[in-house]
Tab-separated table of N, CA and C in Angstrom:
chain	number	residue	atom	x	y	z
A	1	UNK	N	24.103	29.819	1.315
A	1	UNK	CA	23.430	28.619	0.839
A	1	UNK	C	23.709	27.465	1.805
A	2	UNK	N	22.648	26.792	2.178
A	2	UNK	CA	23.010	25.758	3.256
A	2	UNK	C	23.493	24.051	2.268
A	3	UNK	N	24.337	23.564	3.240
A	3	UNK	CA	24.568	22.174	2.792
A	3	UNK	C	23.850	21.279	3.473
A	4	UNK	N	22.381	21.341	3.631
A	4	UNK	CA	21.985	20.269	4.501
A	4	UNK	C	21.175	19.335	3.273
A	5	UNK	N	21.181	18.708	3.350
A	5	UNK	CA	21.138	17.438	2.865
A	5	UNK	C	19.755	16.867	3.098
A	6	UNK	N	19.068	15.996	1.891
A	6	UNK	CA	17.637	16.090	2.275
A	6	UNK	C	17.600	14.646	1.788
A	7	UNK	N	16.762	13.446	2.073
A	7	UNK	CA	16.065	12.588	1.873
A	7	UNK	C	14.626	12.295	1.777
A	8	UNK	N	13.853	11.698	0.550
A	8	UNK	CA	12.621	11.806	0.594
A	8	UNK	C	12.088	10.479	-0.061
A	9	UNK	N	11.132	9.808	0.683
A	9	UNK	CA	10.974	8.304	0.729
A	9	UNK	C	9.473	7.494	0.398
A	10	UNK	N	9.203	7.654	-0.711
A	10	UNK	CA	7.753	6.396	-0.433
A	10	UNK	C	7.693	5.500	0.390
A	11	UNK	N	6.216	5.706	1.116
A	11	UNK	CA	6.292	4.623	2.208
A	11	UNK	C	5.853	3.571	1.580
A	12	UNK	N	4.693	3.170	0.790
A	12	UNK	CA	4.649	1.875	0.519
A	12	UNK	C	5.587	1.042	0.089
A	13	UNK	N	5.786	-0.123	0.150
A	13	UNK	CA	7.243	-0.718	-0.400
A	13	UNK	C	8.415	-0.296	-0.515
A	14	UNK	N	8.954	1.138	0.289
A	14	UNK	CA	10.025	1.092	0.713
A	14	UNK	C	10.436	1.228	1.854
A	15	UNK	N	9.894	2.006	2.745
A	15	UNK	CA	9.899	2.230	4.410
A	15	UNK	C	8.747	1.000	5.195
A	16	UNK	N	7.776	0.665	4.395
A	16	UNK	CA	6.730	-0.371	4.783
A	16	UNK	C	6.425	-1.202	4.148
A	17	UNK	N	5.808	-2.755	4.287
A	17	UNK	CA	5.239	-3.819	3.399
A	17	UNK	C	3.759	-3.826	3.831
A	18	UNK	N	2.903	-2.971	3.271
A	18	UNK	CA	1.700	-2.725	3.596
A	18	UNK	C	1.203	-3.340	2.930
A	19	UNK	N	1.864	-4.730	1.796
A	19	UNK	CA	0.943	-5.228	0.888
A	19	UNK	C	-0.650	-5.684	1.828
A	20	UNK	N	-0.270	-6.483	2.923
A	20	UNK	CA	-1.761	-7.418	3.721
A	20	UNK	C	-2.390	-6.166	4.035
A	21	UNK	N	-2.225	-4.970	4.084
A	21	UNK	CA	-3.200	-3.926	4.142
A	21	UNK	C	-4.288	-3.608	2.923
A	22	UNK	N	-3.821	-3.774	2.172
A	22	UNK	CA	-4.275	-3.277	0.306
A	22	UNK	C	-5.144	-4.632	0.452
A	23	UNK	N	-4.432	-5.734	0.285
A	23	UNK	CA	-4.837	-7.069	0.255
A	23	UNK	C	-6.373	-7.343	1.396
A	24	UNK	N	-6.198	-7.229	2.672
A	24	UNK	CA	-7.177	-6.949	3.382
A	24	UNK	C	-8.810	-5.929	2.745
A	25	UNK	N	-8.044	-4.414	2.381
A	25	UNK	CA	-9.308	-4.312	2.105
A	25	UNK	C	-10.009	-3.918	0.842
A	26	UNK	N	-8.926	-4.676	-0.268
A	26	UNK	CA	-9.543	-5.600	-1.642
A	26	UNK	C	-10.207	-6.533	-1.026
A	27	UNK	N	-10.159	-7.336	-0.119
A	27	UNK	CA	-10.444	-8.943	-0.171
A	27	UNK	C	-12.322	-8.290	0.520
A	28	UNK	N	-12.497	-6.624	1.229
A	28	UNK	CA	-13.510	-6.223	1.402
A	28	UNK	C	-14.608	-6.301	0.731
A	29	UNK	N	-13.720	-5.453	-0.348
A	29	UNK	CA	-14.690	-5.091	-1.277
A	29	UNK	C	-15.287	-6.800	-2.099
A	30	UNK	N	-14.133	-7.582	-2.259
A	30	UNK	CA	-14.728	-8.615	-3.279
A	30	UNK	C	-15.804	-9.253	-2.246
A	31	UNK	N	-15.814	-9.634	-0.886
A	31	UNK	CA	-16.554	-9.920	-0.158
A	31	UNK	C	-18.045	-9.489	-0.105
A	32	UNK	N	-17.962	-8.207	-0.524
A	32	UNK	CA	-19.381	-7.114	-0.368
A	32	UNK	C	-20.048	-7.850	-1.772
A	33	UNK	N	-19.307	-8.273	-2.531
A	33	UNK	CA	-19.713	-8.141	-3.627
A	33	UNK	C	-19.790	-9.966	-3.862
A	34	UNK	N	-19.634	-10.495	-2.969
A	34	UNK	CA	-19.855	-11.846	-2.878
A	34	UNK	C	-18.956	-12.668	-4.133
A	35	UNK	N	-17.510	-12.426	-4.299
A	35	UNK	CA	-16.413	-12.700	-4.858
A	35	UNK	C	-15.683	-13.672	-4.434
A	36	UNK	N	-14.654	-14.566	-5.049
A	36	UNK	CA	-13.628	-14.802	-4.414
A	36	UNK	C	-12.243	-14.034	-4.143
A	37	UNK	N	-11.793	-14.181	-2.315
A	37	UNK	CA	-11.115	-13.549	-1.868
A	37	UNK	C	-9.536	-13.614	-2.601
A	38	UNK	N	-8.199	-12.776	-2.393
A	38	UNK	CA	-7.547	-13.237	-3.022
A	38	UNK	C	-6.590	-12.923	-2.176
A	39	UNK	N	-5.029	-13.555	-2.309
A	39	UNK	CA	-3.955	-13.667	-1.360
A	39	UNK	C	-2.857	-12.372	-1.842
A	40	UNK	N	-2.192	-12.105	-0.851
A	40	UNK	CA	-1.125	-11.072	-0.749
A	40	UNK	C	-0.313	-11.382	-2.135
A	41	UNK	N	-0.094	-12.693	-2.025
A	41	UNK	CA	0.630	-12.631	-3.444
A	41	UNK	C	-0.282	-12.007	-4.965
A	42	UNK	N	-1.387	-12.177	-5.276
A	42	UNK	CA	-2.298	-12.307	-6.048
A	42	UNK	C	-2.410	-10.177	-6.218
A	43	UNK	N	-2.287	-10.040	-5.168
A	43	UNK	CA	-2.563	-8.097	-5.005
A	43	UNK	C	-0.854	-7.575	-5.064
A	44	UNK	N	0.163	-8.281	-5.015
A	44	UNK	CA	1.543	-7.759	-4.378
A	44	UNK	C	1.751	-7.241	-6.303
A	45	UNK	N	1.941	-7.809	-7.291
A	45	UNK	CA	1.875	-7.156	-8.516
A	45	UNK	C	1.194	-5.905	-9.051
A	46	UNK	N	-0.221	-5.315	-8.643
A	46	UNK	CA	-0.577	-4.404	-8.424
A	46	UNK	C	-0.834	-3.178	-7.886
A	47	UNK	N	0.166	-3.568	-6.701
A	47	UNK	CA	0.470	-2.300	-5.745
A	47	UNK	C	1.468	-1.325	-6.816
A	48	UNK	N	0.781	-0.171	-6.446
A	48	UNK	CA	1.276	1.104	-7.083
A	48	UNK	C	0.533	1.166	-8.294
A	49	UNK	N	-0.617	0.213	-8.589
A	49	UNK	CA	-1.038	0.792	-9.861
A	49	UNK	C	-2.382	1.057	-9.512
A	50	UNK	N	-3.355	2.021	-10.743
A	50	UNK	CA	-4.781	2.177	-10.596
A	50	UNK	C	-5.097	1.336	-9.752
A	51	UNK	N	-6.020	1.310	-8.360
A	51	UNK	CA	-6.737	0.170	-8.026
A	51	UNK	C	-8.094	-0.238	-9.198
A	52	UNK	N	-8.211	0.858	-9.935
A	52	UNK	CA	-9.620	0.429	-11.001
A	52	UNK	C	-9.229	-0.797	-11.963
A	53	UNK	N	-7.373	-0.867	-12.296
A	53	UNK	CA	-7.039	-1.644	-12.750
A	53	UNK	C	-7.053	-3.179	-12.095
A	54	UNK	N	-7.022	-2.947	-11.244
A	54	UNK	CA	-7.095	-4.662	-10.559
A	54	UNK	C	-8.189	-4.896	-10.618
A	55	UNK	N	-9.100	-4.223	-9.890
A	55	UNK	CA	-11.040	-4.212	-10.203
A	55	UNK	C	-11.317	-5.165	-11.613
A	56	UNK	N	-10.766	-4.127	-12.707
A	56	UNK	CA	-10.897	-4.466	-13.719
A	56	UNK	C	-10.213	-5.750	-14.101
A	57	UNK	N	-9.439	-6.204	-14.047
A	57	UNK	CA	-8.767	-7.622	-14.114
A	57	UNK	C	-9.979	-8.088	-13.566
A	58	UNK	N	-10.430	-7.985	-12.616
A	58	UNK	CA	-10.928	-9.326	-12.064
A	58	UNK	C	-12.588	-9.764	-12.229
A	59	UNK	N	-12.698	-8.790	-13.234
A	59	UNK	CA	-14.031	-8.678	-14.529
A	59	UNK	C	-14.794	-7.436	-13.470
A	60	UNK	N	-14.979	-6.595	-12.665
A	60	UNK	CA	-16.062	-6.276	-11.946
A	60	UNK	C	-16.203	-4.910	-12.830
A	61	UNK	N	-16.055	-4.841	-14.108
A	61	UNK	CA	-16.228	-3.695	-15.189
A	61	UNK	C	-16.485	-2.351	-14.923
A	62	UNK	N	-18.396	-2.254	-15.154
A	62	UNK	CA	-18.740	-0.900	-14.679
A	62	UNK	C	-18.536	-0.658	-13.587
A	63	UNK	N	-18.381	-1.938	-12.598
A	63	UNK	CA	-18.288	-1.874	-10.961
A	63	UNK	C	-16.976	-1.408	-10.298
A	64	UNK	N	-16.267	-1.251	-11.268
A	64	UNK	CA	-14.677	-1.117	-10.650
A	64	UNK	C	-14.894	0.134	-10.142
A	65	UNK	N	-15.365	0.971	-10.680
A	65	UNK	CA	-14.983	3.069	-10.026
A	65	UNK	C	-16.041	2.937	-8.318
A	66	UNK	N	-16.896	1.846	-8.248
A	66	UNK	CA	-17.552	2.436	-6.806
A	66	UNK	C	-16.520	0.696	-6.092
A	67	UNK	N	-15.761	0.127	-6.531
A	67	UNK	CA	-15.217	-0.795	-5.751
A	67	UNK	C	-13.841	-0.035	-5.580
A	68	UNK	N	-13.288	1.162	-6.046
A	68	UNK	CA	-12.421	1.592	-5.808
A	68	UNK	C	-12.968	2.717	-4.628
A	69	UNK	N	-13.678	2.966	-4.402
A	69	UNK	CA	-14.688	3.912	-3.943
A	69	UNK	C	-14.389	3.113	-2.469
A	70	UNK	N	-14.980	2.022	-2.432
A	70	UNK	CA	-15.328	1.082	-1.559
A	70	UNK	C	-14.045	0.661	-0.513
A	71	UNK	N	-13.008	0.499	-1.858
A	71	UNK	CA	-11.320	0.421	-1.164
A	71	UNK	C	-10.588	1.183	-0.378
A	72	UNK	N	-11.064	2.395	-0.843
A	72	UNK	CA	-10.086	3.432	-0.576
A	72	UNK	C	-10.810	3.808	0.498
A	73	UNK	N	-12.130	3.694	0.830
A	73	UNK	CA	-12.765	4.072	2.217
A	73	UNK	C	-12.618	2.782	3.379
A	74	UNK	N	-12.116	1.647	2.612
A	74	UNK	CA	-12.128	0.759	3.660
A	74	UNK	C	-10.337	0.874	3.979
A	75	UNK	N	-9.259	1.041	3.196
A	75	UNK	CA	-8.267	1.306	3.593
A	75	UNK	C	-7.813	2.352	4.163
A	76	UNK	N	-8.828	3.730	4.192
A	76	UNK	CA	-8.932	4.556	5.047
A	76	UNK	C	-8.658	3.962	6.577
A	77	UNK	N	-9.765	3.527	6.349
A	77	UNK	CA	-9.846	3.357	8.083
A	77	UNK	C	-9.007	2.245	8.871
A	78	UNK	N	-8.730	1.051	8.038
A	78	UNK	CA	-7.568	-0.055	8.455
A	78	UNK	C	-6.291	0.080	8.299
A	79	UNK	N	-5.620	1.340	7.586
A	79	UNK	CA	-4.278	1.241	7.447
A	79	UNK	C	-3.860	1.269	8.305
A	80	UNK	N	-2.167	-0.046	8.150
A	80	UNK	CA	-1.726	0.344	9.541
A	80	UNK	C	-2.109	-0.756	10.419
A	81	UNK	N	-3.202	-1.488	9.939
A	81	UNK	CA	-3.537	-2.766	10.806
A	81	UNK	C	-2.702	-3.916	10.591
A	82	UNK	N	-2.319	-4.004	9.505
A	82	UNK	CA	-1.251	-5.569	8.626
A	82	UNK	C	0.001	-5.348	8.280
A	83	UNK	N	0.128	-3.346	8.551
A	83	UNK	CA	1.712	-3.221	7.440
A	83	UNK	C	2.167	-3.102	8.540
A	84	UNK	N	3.566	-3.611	7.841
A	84	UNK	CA	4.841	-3.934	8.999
A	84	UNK	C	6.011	-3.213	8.289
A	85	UNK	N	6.849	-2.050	8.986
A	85	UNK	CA	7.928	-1.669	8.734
A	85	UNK	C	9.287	-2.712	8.270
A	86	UNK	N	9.884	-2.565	7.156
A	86	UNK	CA	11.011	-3.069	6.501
A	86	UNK	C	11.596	-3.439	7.794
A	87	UNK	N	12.505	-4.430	8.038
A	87	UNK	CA	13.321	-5.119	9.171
A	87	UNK	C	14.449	-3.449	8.768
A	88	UNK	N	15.003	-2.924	9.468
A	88	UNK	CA	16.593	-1.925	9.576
A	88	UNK	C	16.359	-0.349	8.756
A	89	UNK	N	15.075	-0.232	8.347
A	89	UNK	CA	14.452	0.931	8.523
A	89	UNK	C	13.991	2.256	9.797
A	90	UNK	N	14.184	1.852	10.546
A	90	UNK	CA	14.007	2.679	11.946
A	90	UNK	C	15.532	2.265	11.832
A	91	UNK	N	16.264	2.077	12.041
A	91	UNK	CA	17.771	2.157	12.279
A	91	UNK	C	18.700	3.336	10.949
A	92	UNK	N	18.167	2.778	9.570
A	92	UNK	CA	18.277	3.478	8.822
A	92	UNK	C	17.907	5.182	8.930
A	93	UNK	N	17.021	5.091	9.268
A	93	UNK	CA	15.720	6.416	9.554
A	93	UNK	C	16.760	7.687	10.489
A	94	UNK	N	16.880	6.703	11.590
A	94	UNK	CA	17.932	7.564	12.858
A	94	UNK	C	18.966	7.555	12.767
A	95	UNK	N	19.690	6.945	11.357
A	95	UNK	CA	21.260	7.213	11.320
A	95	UNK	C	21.363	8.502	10.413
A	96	UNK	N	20.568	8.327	9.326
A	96	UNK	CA	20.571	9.541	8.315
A	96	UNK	C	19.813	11.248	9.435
A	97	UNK	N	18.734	10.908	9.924
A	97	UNK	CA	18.741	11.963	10.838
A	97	UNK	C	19.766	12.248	11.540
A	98	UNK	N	20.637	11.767	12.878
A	98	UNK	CA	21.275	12.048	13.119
A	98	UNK	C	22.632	12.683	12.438
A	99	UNK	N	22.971	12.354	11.535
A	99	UNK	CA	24.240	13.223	9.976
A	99	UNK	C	23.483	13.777	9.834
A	100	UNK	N	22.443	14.357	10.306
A	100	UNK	CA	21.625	15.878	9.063
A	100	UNK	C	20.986	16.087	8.325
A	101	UNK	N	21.080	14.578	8.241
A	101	UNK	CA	19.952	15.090	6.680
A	101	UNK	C	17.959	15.622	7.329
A	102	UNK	N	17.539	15.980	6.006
A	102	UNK	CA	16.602	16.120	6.173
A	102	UNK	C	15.555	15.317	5.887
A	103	UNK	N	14.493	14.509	6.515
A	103	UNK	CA	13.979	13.493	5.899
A	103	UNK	C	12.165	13.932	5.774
């Protein structure tokens, strides 16, 4: 039986602050839809939940399932443009690799 040691990590909000990513391309969709845009803070409470749920907060009802539609194809293609790795995460990352573990 081996003792190697394993680590396993969500990237959103813990290895990354991808909120201005999410935020970016919500602020898409409300745009398409001739909305007002909304700030990182305004989306940072909703990360990790349904995006149909924020939709829905923000009245777009029957419209929420093709504005989630809309999100998830526009964060397709921009992730990665706004998120910024945690400050001592890459340091973190290569200390636990190096002891063994498995990440």
């Amino acid at each position: 039986m081996s003792s190697a040691r394993a680590a396993i990590f969500d990237l959103d909000g813990t290895l990354v602050d991808s909120a201005a990513d999410i935020t970016a391309s919500k602020n898409a969709v409300l745009a398409e839809r001739g909305l007002p845009l909304v700030g990182v803070e305004d989306v940072r409470p909703w990360i990790g939940l349904p995006p149909a749920d924020f939709f829905d907060h923000l009245g777009l009802g029957g419209d929420a399932s093709a504005a989630v539609a809309d999100f998830r194809a526009h964060l397709a293609v921009h992730v990665g443009t706004h998120s910024v790795v945690y400050k001592g995460v890459p340091e973190a990352l290569e200390a636990l690799g190096a002891a063994g573990w498995r990440l």
